[in-house]
mmCIF file of C-alpha atoms in Angstrom:
data_model
loop_
_atom_site.group_PDB
_atom_site.id
_atom_site.type_symbol
_atom_site.label_atom_id
_atom_site.label_comp_id
_atom_site.label_asym_id
_atom_site.label_seq_id
_atom_site.Cartn_x
_atom_site.Cartn_y
_atom_site.Cartn_z
ATOM 1 C CA MET A 24 12.347 -2.824 11.201
ATOM 2 C CA LYS A 25 11.436 -5.982 9.485
ATOM 3 C CA LYS A 26 10.945 -4.340 7.931
ATOM 4 C CA GLY A 27 -10.233 0.486 -14.977
ATOM 5 C CA LYS A 28 -7.785 -1.319 -17.149
ATOM 6 C CA MET A 29 -4.705 0.287 -18.513
ATOM 7 C CA LEU A 30 -5.309 2.285 -21.615
ATOM 8 C CA ALA A 31 -2.951 0.634 -24.012
ATOM 9 C CA ALA A 32 -2.286 -2.942 -24.891
ATOM 10 C CA GLY A 33 1.223 -2.966 -26.317
ATOM 11 C CA PHE A 34 2.828 -0.740 -23.709
ATOM 12 C CA LEU A 35 5.871 -2.974 -23.719
ATOM 13 C CA GLY A 36 6.638 -1.910 -27.251
ATOM 14 C CA LEU A 37 6.091 1.720 -26.274
ATOM 15 C CA ALA A 38 8.370 1.456 -23.280
ATOM 16 C CA LEU A 39 11.164 -0.175 -25.236
ATOM 17 C CA LEU A 40 10.849 2.343 -28.069
ATOM 18 C CA MET A 41 11.502 5.023 -25.479
ATOM 19 C CA THR A 42 14.863 3.597 -24.521
ATOM 20 C CA GLY A 43 17.547 6.208 -24.892
ATOM 21 C CA CYS A 44 15.219 8.888 -26.219
ATOM 22 C CA GLY A 45 14.304 12.282 -24.826
ATOM 23 C CA LYS A 46 14.590 15.935 -25.755
ATOM 24 C CA GLN A 47 17.631 17.955 -24.790
ATOM 25 C CA SER A 48 16.047 20.511 -22.492
ATOM 26 C CA GLY A 49 15.375 21.389 -18.905
ATOM 27 C CA ASP A 50 13.215 19.744 -16.265
ATOM 28 C CA THR A 51 10.083 20.609 -18.250
ATOM 29 C CA ALA A 52 9.897 20.425 -22.029
ATOM 30 C CA SER A 53 7.453 21.363 -24.735
ATOM 31 C CA ASP A 54 6.029 18.174 -26.188
ATOM 32 C CA GLY A 55 3.330 18.916 -28.753
ATOM 33 C CA GLY A 56 0.175 19.962 -26.934
ATOM 34 C CA GLY A 57 1.683 20.746 -23.524
ATOM 35 C CA GLU A 58 4.600 20.552 -21.156
ATOM 36 C CA THR A 59 6.184 17.383 -19.885
ATOM 37 C CA ILE A 60 8.221 16.604 -16.805
ATOM 38 C CA LYS A 61 10.962 14.149 -17.632
ATOM 39 C CA ILE A 62 11.687 11.252 -15.312
ATOM 40 C CA GLY A 63 14.744 9.122 -16.006
ATOM 41 C CA TRP A 64 14.992 5.365 -15.751
ATOM 42 C CA TYR A 65 18.049 3.182 -16.164
ATOM 43 C CA GLY A 66 18.608 -0.552 -15.872
ATOM 44 C CA PRO A 67 19.421 -3.652 -17.930
ATOM 45 C CA LEU A 68 17.407 -3.964 -21.147
ATOM 46 C CA THR A 69 20.001 -6.191 -22.809
ATOM 47 C CA GLY A 70 22.378 -8.767 -21.384
ATOM 48 C CA TYR A 71 21.979 -11.357 -18.665
ATOM 49 C CA ALA A 72 19.500 -9.298 -16.608
ATOM 50 C CA ALA A 73 17.318 -8.071 -19.489
ATOM 51 C CA THR A 74 14.157 -9.767 -18.201
ATOM 52 C CA ASP A 75 14.349 -7.979 -14.877
ATOM 53 C CA GLY A 76 15.263 -4.709 -16.548
ATOM 54 C CA THR A 77 12.363 -4.912 -18.971
ATOM 55 C CA ASN A 78 9.943 -5.709 -16.164
ATOM 56 C CA SER A 79 11.291 -2.801 -14.145
ATOM 57 C CA LEU A 80 10.921 -0.380 -17.047
ATOM 58 C CA ASN A 81 7.410 -1.579 -17.777
ATOM 59 C CA GLY A 82 6.404 -1.284 -14.121
ATOM 60 C CA ALA A 83 7.578 2.312 -13.988
ATOM 61 C CA GLN A 84 5.971 3.090 -17.350
ATOM 62 C CA LEU A 85 2.654 1.653 -16.180
ATOM 63 C CA ALA A 86 2.526 3.989 -13.187
ATOM 64 C CA ILE A 87 3.415 7.011 -15.320
ATOM 65 C CA ASP A 88 0.930 6.129 -18.074
ATOM 66 C CA LYS A 89 -1.824 5.725 -15.495
ATOM 67 C CA PHE A 90 -0.995 9.091 -13.921
ATOM 68 C CA ASN A 91 -0.987 10.803 -17.321
ATOM 69 C CA ALA A 92 -4.296 9.178 -18.283
ATOM 70 C CA ALA A 93 -5.819 10.655 -15.120
ATOM 71 C CA GLY A 94 -4.832 14.151 -16.234
ATOM 72 C CA GLY A 95 -1.245 14.493 -15.092
ATOM 73 C CA MET A 96 -0.256 17.377 -12.850
ATOM 74 C CA ASP A 97 -1.426 20.935 -13.469
ATOM 75 C CA GLY A 98 -1.670 20.282 -17.185
ATOM 76 C CA LYS A 99 1.761 18.683 -17.356
ATOM 77 C CA LYS A 100 2.384 15.063 -18.303
ATOM 78 C CA LEU A 101 5.279 12.875 -17.244
ATOM 79 C CA LYS A 102 7.673 11.441 -19.817
ATOM 80 C CA LEU A 103 9.888 8.456 -19.027
ATOM 81 C CA VAL A 104 13.363 8.645 -20.556
ATOM 82 C CA ALA A 105 15.015 5.225 -20.443
ATOM 83 C CA GLU A 106 18.645 4.119 -20.743
ATOM 84 C CA ASP A 107 20.086 0.597 -20.971
ATOM 85 C CA ASP A 108 22.988 -0.184 -18.626
ATOM 86 C CA GLN A 109 23.371 -3.760 -19.979
ATOM 87 C CA GLY A 110 23.817 -4.909 -16.379
ATOM 88 C CA LYS A 111 27.284 -3.304 -16.358
ATOM 89 C CA PRO A 112 28.357 -0.646 -13.823
ATOM 90 C CA GLU A 113 30.414 1.281 -16.378
ATOM 91 C CA GLU A 114 27.398 1.467 -18.712
ATOM 92 C CA ALA A 115 25.231 2.528 -15.788
ATOM 93 C CA MET A 116 27.477 5.526 -15.209
ATOM 94 C CA LYS A 117 27.178 6.547 -18.862
ATOM 95 C CA ALA A 118 23.403 6.118 -18.700
ATOM 96 C CA VAL A 119 23.006 8.231 -15.570
ATOM 97 C CA GLN A 120 25.334 10.959 -16.811
ATOM 98 C CA LYS A 121 23.240 11.220 -19.986
ATOM 99 C CA LEU A 122 19.998 11.364 -18.040
ATOM 100 C CA ILE A 123 21.342 14.104 -15.779
ATOM 101 C CA ASN A 124 23.432 16.211 -18.155
ATOM 102 C CA LYS A 125 21.768 15.810 -21.545
ATOM 103 C CA ASP A 126 18.171 14.898 -20.790
ATOM 104 C CA GLN A 127 18.096 16.976 -17.604
ATOM 105 C CA VAL A 128 15.569 14.741 -15.916
ATOM 106 C CA THR A 129 13.790 15.880 -12.779
ATOM 107 C CA ALA A 130 14.266 12.550 -10.989
ATOM 108 C CA ILE A 131 15.522 9.043 -11.682
ATOM 109 C CA ILE A 132 14.047 5.589 -11.143
ATOM 110 C CA ASP A 133 16.847 3.103 -10.556
ATOM 111 C CA GLY A 134 15.921 -0.245 -12.127
ATOM 112 C CA ALA A 135 19.430 -1.713 -11.909
ATOM 113 C CA TYR A 136 21.213 -4.318 -9.830
ATOM 114 C CA SER A 137 23.402 -3.382 -6.868
ATOM 115 C CA GLY A 138 26.727 -3.185 -8.725
ATOM 116 C CA SER A 139 25.393 -0.519 -11.059
ATOM 117 C CA SER A 140 23.521 1.291 -8.305
ATOM 118 C CA LYS A 141 26.594 1.523 -6.074
ATOM 119 C CA THR A 142 28.633 2.871 -8.989
ATOM 120 C CA VAL A 143 26.264 5.745 -9.834
ATOM 121 C CA ALA A 144 25.220 6.690 -6.294
ATOM 122 C CA ALA A 145 27.953 9.276 -5.711
ATOM 123 C CA LYS A 146 27.301 10.896 -9.092
ATOM 124 C CA VAL A 147 23.590 11.193 -8.332
ATOM 125 C CA GLN A 148 24.268 12.683 -4.917
ATOM 126 C CA GLU A 149 26.792 15.148 -6.369
ATOM 127 C CA ALA A 150 24.341 16.253 -9.073
ATOM 128 C CA LYS A 151 21.579 16.597 -6.457
ATOM 129 C CA VAL A 152 19.057 14.649 -8.527
ATOM 130 C CA PRO A 153 16.442 12.681 -6.559
ATOM 131 C CA MET A 154 16.634 8.951 -7.280
ATOM 132 C CA VAL A 155 14.421 6.137 -6.030
ATOM 133 C CA VAL A 156 15.998 2.677 -6.059
ATOM 134 C CA SER A 157 13.584 -0.108 -6.933
ATOM 135 C CA ILE A 158 15.430 -3.450 -6.692
ATOM 136 C CA ALA A 159 19.100 -2.944 -5.731
ATOM 137 C CA THR A 160 19.588 -4.181 -2.171
ATOM 138 C CA HIS A 161 23.210 -3.455 -1.209
ATOM 139 C CA PRO A 162 23.295 -1.239 1.907
ATOM 140 C CA ASP A 163 25.884 1.181 0.470
ATOM 141 C CA VAL A 164 23.587 2.485 -2.275
ATOM 142 C CA THR A 165 21.759 4.999 -0.064
ATOM 143 C CA LYS A 166 24.814 6.204 1.857
ATOM 144 C CA GLY A 167 26.298 9.664 1.444
ATOM 145 C CA GLY A 168 23.404 12.086 1.130
ATOM 146 C CA LYS A 169 19.698 12.804 0.993
ATOM 147 C CA TYR A 170 19.000 12.331 -2.715
ATOM 148 C CA ILE A 171 18.674 8.538 -2.873
ATOM 149 C CA ASN A 172 15.834 6.577 -1.271
ATOM 150 C CA ARG A 173 15.047 2.899 -1.669
ATOM 151 C CA VAL A 174 11.663 1.137 -1.888
ATOM 152 C CA ILE A 175 13.083 -2.383 -1.489
ATOM 153 C CA TYR A 176 14.538 -3.436 1.819
ATOM 154 C CA THR A 177 18.269 -4.056 1.923
ATOM 155 C CA GLY A 178 19.873 -7.442 1.427
ATOM 156 C CA PRO A 179 20.746 -7.832 5.113
ATOM 157 C CA VAL A 180 17.117 -7.270 6.148
ATOM 158 C CA GLN A 181 16.066 -10.051 3.779
ATOM 159 C CA GLY A 182 18.834 -12.398 4.936
ATOM 160 C CA GLU A 183 18.104 -11.907 8.604
ATOM 161 C CA ALA A 184 14.378 -12.405 8.056
ATOM 162 C CA MET A 185 14.976 -15.738 6.331
ATOM 163 C CA ALA A 186 17.301 -16.932 9.083
ATOM 164 C CA GLU A 187 14.694 -16.166 11.721
ATOM 165 C CA TYR A 188 11.939 -17.800 9.678
ATOM 166 C CA ALA A 189 14.018 -20.909 9.009
ATOM 167 C CA VAL A 190 14.829 -21.439 12.688
ATOM 168 C CA ASN A 191 11.662 -20.252 14.386
ATOM 169 C CA ASP A 192 8.959 -21.257 11.886
ATOM 170 C CA LEU A 193 10.444 -24.037 9.767
ATOM 171 C CA LYS A 194 12.470 -25.509 12.645
ATOM 172 C CA MET A 195 15.565 -25.771 10.460
ATOM 173 C CA LYS A 196 19.013 -25.047 11.874
ATOM 174 C CA ASN A 197 21.539 -26.727 9.568
ATOM 175 C CA ILE A 198 21.459 -24.864 6.260
ATOM 176 C CA ALA A 199 23.559 -25.207 3.117
ATOM 177 C CA VAL A 200 23.951 -22.009 1.096
ATOM 178 C CA LEU A 201 24.768 -21.337 -2.554
ATOM 179 C CA TYR A 202 25.058 -17.627 -3.335
ATOM 180 C CA VAL A 203 25.802 -15.577 -6.430
ATOM 181 C CA GLU A 204 29.236 -13.976 -6.480
ATOM 182 C CA ALA A 205 27.964 -10.377 -6.532
ATOM 183 C CA ASP A 206 27.035 -7.664 -4.053
ATOM 184 C CA TYR A 207 23.483 -8.980 -3.952
ATOM 185 C CA GLY A 208 24.574 -12.475 -3.005
ATOM 186 C CA THR A 209 27.285 -11.623 -0.512
ATOM 187 C CA SER A 210 25.289 -9.002 1.397
ATOM 188 C CA ILE A 211 22.263 -11.258 1.866
ATOM 189 C CA PHE A 212 24.339 -14.330 2.686
ATOM 190 C CA GLY A 213 26.512 -12.504 5.208
ATOM 191 C CA ALA A 214 23.518 -11.256 7.168
ATOM 192 C CA PHE A 215 21.792 -14.641 6.956
ATOM 193 C CA LYS A 216 24.818 -16.461 8.320
ATOM 194 C CA SER A 217 25.327 -14.059 11.216
ATOM 195 C CA LYS A 218 21.684 -14.197 12.259
ATOM 196 C CA LEU A 219 21.523 -17.989 11.861
ATOM 197 C CA GLU A 220 24.516 -18.423 14.156
ATOM 198 C CA GLU A 221 23.006 -15.980 16.649
ATOM 199 C CA LEU A 222 19.948 -18.257 16.725
ATOM 200 C CA GLN A 223 22.142 -21.293 17.373
ATOM 201 C CA GLY A 224 21.905 -22.500 13.801
ATOM 202 C CA LYS A 225 24.762 -23.355 11.456
ATOM 203 C CA VAL A 226 25.724 -22.934 7.812
ATOM 204 C CA VAL A 227 26.916 -26.468 7.103
ATOM 205 C CA TYR A 228 28.092 -25.707 3.552
ATOM 206 C CA GLU A 229 28.641 -22.496 1.623
ATOM 207 C CA SER A 230 29.821 -21.768 -1.889
ATOM 208 C CA ALA A 231 29.622 -18.912 -4.370
ATOM 209 C CA PHE A 232 28.661 -19.335 -8.009
ATOM 210 C CA LYS A 233 28.881 -16.976 -10.967
ATOM 211 C CA PHE A 234 26.251 -15.427 -13.202
ATOM 212 C CA GLY A 235 25.633 -17.757 -16.117
ATOM 213 C CA ASP A 236 26.895 -20.934 -14.425
ATOM 214 C CA LYS A 237 24.973 -23.955 -15.641
ATOM 215 C CA ASP A 238 26.522 -27.048 -14.038
ATOM 216 C CA TYR A 239 26.040 -27.276 -10.278
ATOM 217 C CA SER A 240 26.482 -31.039 -9.911
ATOM 218 C CA SER A 241 29.748 -30.888 -7.959
ATOM 219 C CA LEU A 242 28.467 -28.205 -5.601
ATOM 220 C CA LEU A 243 25.243 -30.115 -4.998
ATOM 221 C CA THR A 244 27.156 -33.333 -4.387
ATOM 222 C CA SER A 245 29.071 -31.500 -1.673
ATOM 223 C CA VAL A 246 25.817 -30.134 -0.269
ATOM 224 C CA LYS A 247 24.409 -33.658 -0.140
ATOM 225 C CA MET A 248 27.282 -34.840 2.021
ATOM 226 C CA THR A 249 26.432 -32.311 4.737
ATOM 227 C CA LYS A 250 22.838 -33.551 5.080
ATOM 228 C CA PRO A 251 21.316 -30.074 5.512
ATOM 229 C CA ASP A 252 17.821 -29.260 6.700
ATOM 230 C CA ALA A 253 17.427 -26.912 3.713
ATOM 231 C CA LEU A 254 19.318 -25.395 0.785
ATOM 232 C CA TYR A 255 19.268 -21.590 0.678
ATOM 233 C CA ILE A 256 19.708 -20.222 -2.865
ATOM 234 C CA VAL A 257 20.802 -16.584 -2.877
ATOM 235 C CA GLY A 258 20.741 -15.440 -6.484
ATOM 236 C CA TYR A 259 18.528 -14.836 -9.483
ATOM 237 C CA TYR A 260 15.986 -16.965 -11.301
ATOM 238 C CA ASN A 261 18.135 -18.386 -14.134
ATOM 239 C CA GLU A 262 20.801 -19.887 -11.915
ATOM 240 C CA ALA A 263 18.304 -20.792 -9.186
ATOM 241 C CA ALA A 264 16.171 -22.725 -11.679
ATOM 242 C CA ALA A 265 19.254 -24.607 -12.891
ATOM 243 C CA ILE A 266 20.126 -25.492 -9.294
ATOM 244 C CA ALA A 267 16.572 -26.641 -8.554
ATOM 245 C CA ASN A 268 16.583 -28.795 -11.691
ATOM 246 C CA GLN A 269 19.847 -30.489 -10.704
ATOM 247 C CA VAL A 270 19.105 -31.133 -7.020
ATOM 248 C CA LYS A 271 17.337 -34.449 -7.617
ATOM 249 C CA GLU A 272 19.834 -35.452 -10.298
ATOM 250 C CA VAL A 273 22.490 -35.858 -7.597
ATOM 251 C CA GLY A 274 20.095 -37.685 -5.301
ATOM 252 C CA LEU A 275 19.586 -34.780 -2.957
ATOM 253 C CA SER A 276 16.194 -34.474 -1.298
ATOM 254 C CA VAL A 277 16.042 -31.173 0.546
ATOM 255 C CA PRO A 278 13.647 -28.219 0.901
ATOM 256 C CA LEU A 279 14.620 -25.122 -1.069
ATOM 257 C CA ILE A 280 14.482 -21.612 0.364
ATOM 258 C CA GLY A 281 15.433 -18.464 -1.514
ATOM 259 C CA VAL A 282 15.375 -14.728 -2.072
ATOM 260 C CA ASP A 283 13.432 -12.173 -4.096
ATOM 261 C CA GLY A 284 15.700 -12.737 -7.097
ATOM 262 C CA LEU A 285 13.618 -15.876 -7.640
ATOM 263 C CA ASP A 286 10.344 -13.966 -7.467
ATOM 264 C CA THR A 287 9.496 -13.912 -11.150
ATOM 265 C CA PRO A 288 7.247 -16.228 -13.179
ATOM 266 C CA LYS A 289 10.437 -17.303 -14.943
ATOM 267 C CA TYR A 290 11.622 -19.334 -11.936
ATOM 268 C CA PRO A 291 8.733 -21.833 -11.827
ATOM 269 C CA GLU A 292 8.600 -21.752 -15.630
ATOM 270 C CA LEU A 293 12.249 -22.815 -15.942
ATOM 271 C CA ALA A 294 12.367 -25.154 -12.950
ATOM 272 C CA THR A 295 8.849 -26.599 -13.529
ATOM 273 C CA ALA A 296 7.969 -29.216 -10.890
ATOM 274 C CA ASN A 297 11.364 -28.805 -9.249
ATOM 275 C CA ALA A 298 10.377 -25.308 -8.093
ATOM 276 C CA GLU A 299 7.391 -26.621 -6.158
ATOM 277 C CA GLY A 300 7.625 -25.947 -2.443
ATOM 278 C CA THR A 301 10.349 -23.314 -2.684
ATOM 279 C CA ILE A 302 9.868 -20.685 0.019
ATOM 280 C CA LEU A 303 11.334 -17.246 -0.554
ATOM 281 C CA THR A 304 11.410 -13.733 0.799
ATOM 282 C CA THR A 305 9.891 -10.989 -1.310
ATOM 283 C CA SER A 306 7.890 -7.778 -1.100
ATOM 284 C CA PHE A 307 4.883 -8.514 -3.337
ATOM 285 C CA TYR A 308 2.264 -11.154 -3.948
ATOM 286 C CA LEU A 309 -0.468 -11.292 -6.573
ATOM 287 C CA LYS A 310 -3.297 -12.231 -4.223
ATOM 288 C CA ASP A 311 -2.857 -9.262 -1.918
ATOM 289 C CA THR A 312 -6.441 -7.986 -1.559
ATOM 290 C CA ARG A 313 -5.544 -4.302 -1.201
ATOM 291 C CA GLN A 314 -7.075 -2.199 -3.996
ATOM 292 C CA VAL A 315 -3.739 -0.768 -5.134
ATOM 293 C CA VAL A 316 -2.457 -4.272 -5.780
ATOM 294 C CA GLN A 317 -5.563 -5.514 -7.540
ATOM 295 C CA ASP A 318 -5.650 -2.405 -9.765
ATOM 296 C CA PHE A 319 -1.955 -2.861 -10.580
ATOM 297 C CA VAL A 320 -2.394 -6.526 -11.476
ATOM 298 C CA ALA A 321 -5.484 -5.773 -13.617
ATOM 299 C CA ASP A 322 -3.708 -2.941 -15.453
ATOM 300 C CA TRP A 323 -0.613 -5.040 -16.055
ATOM 301 C CA THR A 324 -2.399 -8.151 -17.290
ATOM 302 C CA GLY A 325 -4.674 -6.052 -19.481
ATOM 303 C CA ALA A 326 -1.680 -4.558 -21.227
ATOM 304 C CA ARG A 327 0.712 -7.524 -21.317
ATOM 305 C CA LYS A 328 -1.312 -10.735 -21.014
ATOM 306 C CA ASP A 329 0.992 -12.101 -18.315
ATOM 307 C CA GLU A 330 1.323 -11.492 -14.576
ATOM 308 C CA PRO A 331 3.590 -8.995 -12.813
ATOM 309 C CA GLY A 332 6.247 -10.019 -10.341
ATOM 310 C CA MET A 333 8.263 -8.381 -7.606
ATOM 311 C CA VAL A 334 10.531 -6.394 -9.937
ATOM 312 C CA ALA A 335 7.606 -4.789 -11.764
ATOM 313 C CA SER A 336 5.899 -4.064 -8.445
ATOM 314 C CA GLN A 337 8.957 -2.403 -6.939
ATOM 315 C CA SER A 338 9.536 -0.184 -9.967
ATOM 316 C CA TYR A 339 5.849 0.752 -10.097
ATOM 317 C CA ASP A 340 6.160 1.771 -6.464
ATOM 318 C CA ALA A 341 9.325 3.773 -7.134
ATOM 319 C CA ALA A 342 7.377 5.741 -9.728
ATOM 320 C CA LEU A 343 4.466 6.171 -7.289
ATOM 321 C CA VAL A 344 6.820 7.676 -4.713
ATOM 322 C CA ILE A 345 8.116 10.242 -7.220
ATOM 323 C CA ILE A 346 4.596 11.039 -8.464
ATOM 324 C CA ASP A 347 3.321 11.489 -4.921
ATOM 325 C CA ALA A 348 6.140 13.915 -4.127
ATOM 326 C CA LEU A 349 5.694 15.809 -7.409
ATOM 327 C CA LYS A 350 2.039 16.384 -6.587
ATOM 328 C CA LYS A 351 3.050 17.885 -3.246
ATOM 329 C CA VAL A 352 5.939 20.183 -4.196
ATOM 330 C CA GLY A 353 6.338 20.270 -7.982
ATOM 331 C CA ALA A 354 9.408 19.622 -10.114
ATOM 332 C CA ASP A 355 12.083 21.527 -8.176
ATOM 333 C CA ARG A 356 14.747 18.893 -7.501
ATOM 334 C CA GLU A 357 15.696 20.095 -4.023
ATOM 335 C CA ARG A 358 12.142 20.276 -2.737
ATOM 336 C CA LEU A 359 11.340 17.012 -4.497
ATOM 337 C CA ALA A 360 14.191 15.207 -2.753
ATOM 338 C CA ASP A 361 12.919 16.395 0.623
ATOM 339 C CA ALA A 362 9.331 15.393 -0.193
ATOM 340 C CA ILE A 363 10.430 11.919 -1.284
ATOM 341 C CA SER A 364 12.378 11.399 1.947
ATOM 342 C CA GLN A 365 9.322 12.475 3.938
ATOM 343 C CA THR A 366 7.051 9.885 2.283
ATOM 344 C CA LYS A 367 4.802 8.405 4.928
ATOM 345 C CA ASP A 368 2.352 5.484 4.635
ATOM 346 C CA LEU A 369 2.036 5.716 0.845
ATOM 347 C CA GLU A 370 -0.072 2.808 -0.376
ATOM 348 C CA GLY A 371 2.200 0.893 -2.744
ATOM 349 C CA THR A 372 1.870 -2.501 -4.343
ATOM 350 C CA SER A 373 4.586 -3.773 -2.006
ATOM 351 C CA GLY A 374 2.982 -2.376 1.148
ATOM 352 C CA LYS A 375 2.632 0.975 2.871
ATOM 353 C CA ILE A 376 5.789 2.894 2.057
ATOM 354 C CA SER A 377 7.558 5.128 4.542
ATOM 355 C CA PHE A 378 11.232 6.062 4.718
ATOM 356 C CA ALA A 379 13.383 6.080 7.819
ATOM 357 C CA GLN A 380 16.041 8.739 8.440
ATOM 358 C CA ASP A 381 18.579 6.547 6.634
ATOM 359 C CA HIS A 382 16.381 6.717 3.468
ATOM 360 C CA GLU A 383 15.558 3.016 3.715
ATOM 361 C CA VAL A 384 12.001 1.782 3.357
ATOM 362 C CA VAL A 385 10.014 0.615 6.344
ATOM 363 C CA LYS A 386 7.718 -2.277 5.430
ATOM 364 C CA PRO A 387 7.345 -5.983 6.230
ATOM 365 C CA VAL A 388 9.195 -8.840 4.570
ATOM 366 C CA ILE A 389 6.791 -11.209 2.805
ATOM 367 C CA PHE A 390 7.232 -14.960 2.518
ATOM 368 C CA VAL A 391 5.729 -16.841 -0.417
ATOM 369 C CA LYS A 392 5.777 -20.479 -1.504
ATOM 370 C CA VAL A 393 5.691 -21.936 -5.001
ATOM 371 C CA LYS A 394 2.499 -23.955 -5.388
ATOM 372 C CA ASP A 395 1.203 -25.224 -8.732
ATOM 373 C CA GLY A 396 3.643 -22.931 -10.503
ATOM 374 C CA LYS A 397 2.437 -19.782 -8.691
ATOM 375 C CA PHE A 398 3.673 -17.841 -5.688
ATOM 376 C CA ASP A 399 1.286 -18.253 -2.747
ATOM 377 C CA PHE A 400 1.401 -15.973 0.288
ATOM 378 C CA VAL A 401 2.638 -17.622 3.465
ATOM 379 C CA THR A 402 3.217 -14.867 5.995
ATOM 380 C CA ALA A 403 4.696 -11.422 6.576
ATOM 381 C CA LYS A 404 7.247 -10.560 9.236
#
């Protein structure tokens, strides 16, 4: 496994106004003119990961708004109930407990990072509430039961795919790696290193960095000494942009390769010309000609006046999975969980979505390259 326009301009304001709100009732609730089915969402709307969290929330909201505009399901509309986890696992637990116990949501869209997702997984399984993970990649998130499925491939899948691409396509074997000191970074890096060595390649330098680090000059000086074929950045866009901006400052001339944490317009915006040429693994690209992608991009840009990235795409797809299952079996949590797990060839913005028996998505890994400040498709593996 290698695995018309949106109705409302200003949906960002609507989505953010919804944060933390929702009636205290059961799976369906009276909401003015009809019943609603409540879907929970949690993720970082404040703190270091607020950009990703906001994009995730807006992606999910877009899918739900579009479904409601088309008539909903048997006269019922969906209502997204959002909670901010601030990028902190302990806040994620509070958010999920509220969504389950107070808001009594039918299902949850997980828009958080891996640390938060790992923390709440057991609680979600215990409560038997279906949850679809949109961007968290740590393998442990889906372990332990049938109620959690994931629409993004795991970190190891992404790491292995990049190792194979680096050796077989780019003809690079000596790679320096800088990775974020978090589950996301360590899981991707570990798999990358193992696969690279299996392919007779070598990690010539490795070092972790922390969220929020700004000065990478000493690390990059050390990288320079190893004369690598490429520098693999395993992290998110803020730190990756800072690294890209400092590479030439230390006199290092080396191709940059990266992960889906860089797949946001913020990376080329922050790194400007220094982002040019960066190749990264992801699950979405704007120029995909499939109708579901073009409709998604048109709806998003019509509402927000910017372009969607991987995070928005993944969360849109997570909502699509839940909507598809709801249409098949209704709002009963048990039947919904089974229907989600049985998803087969659902056309999502990130590819055709199916789930394996381990509740992990089956779809290709996409490679894109930064060109003129945009992400251009290279290949899919």
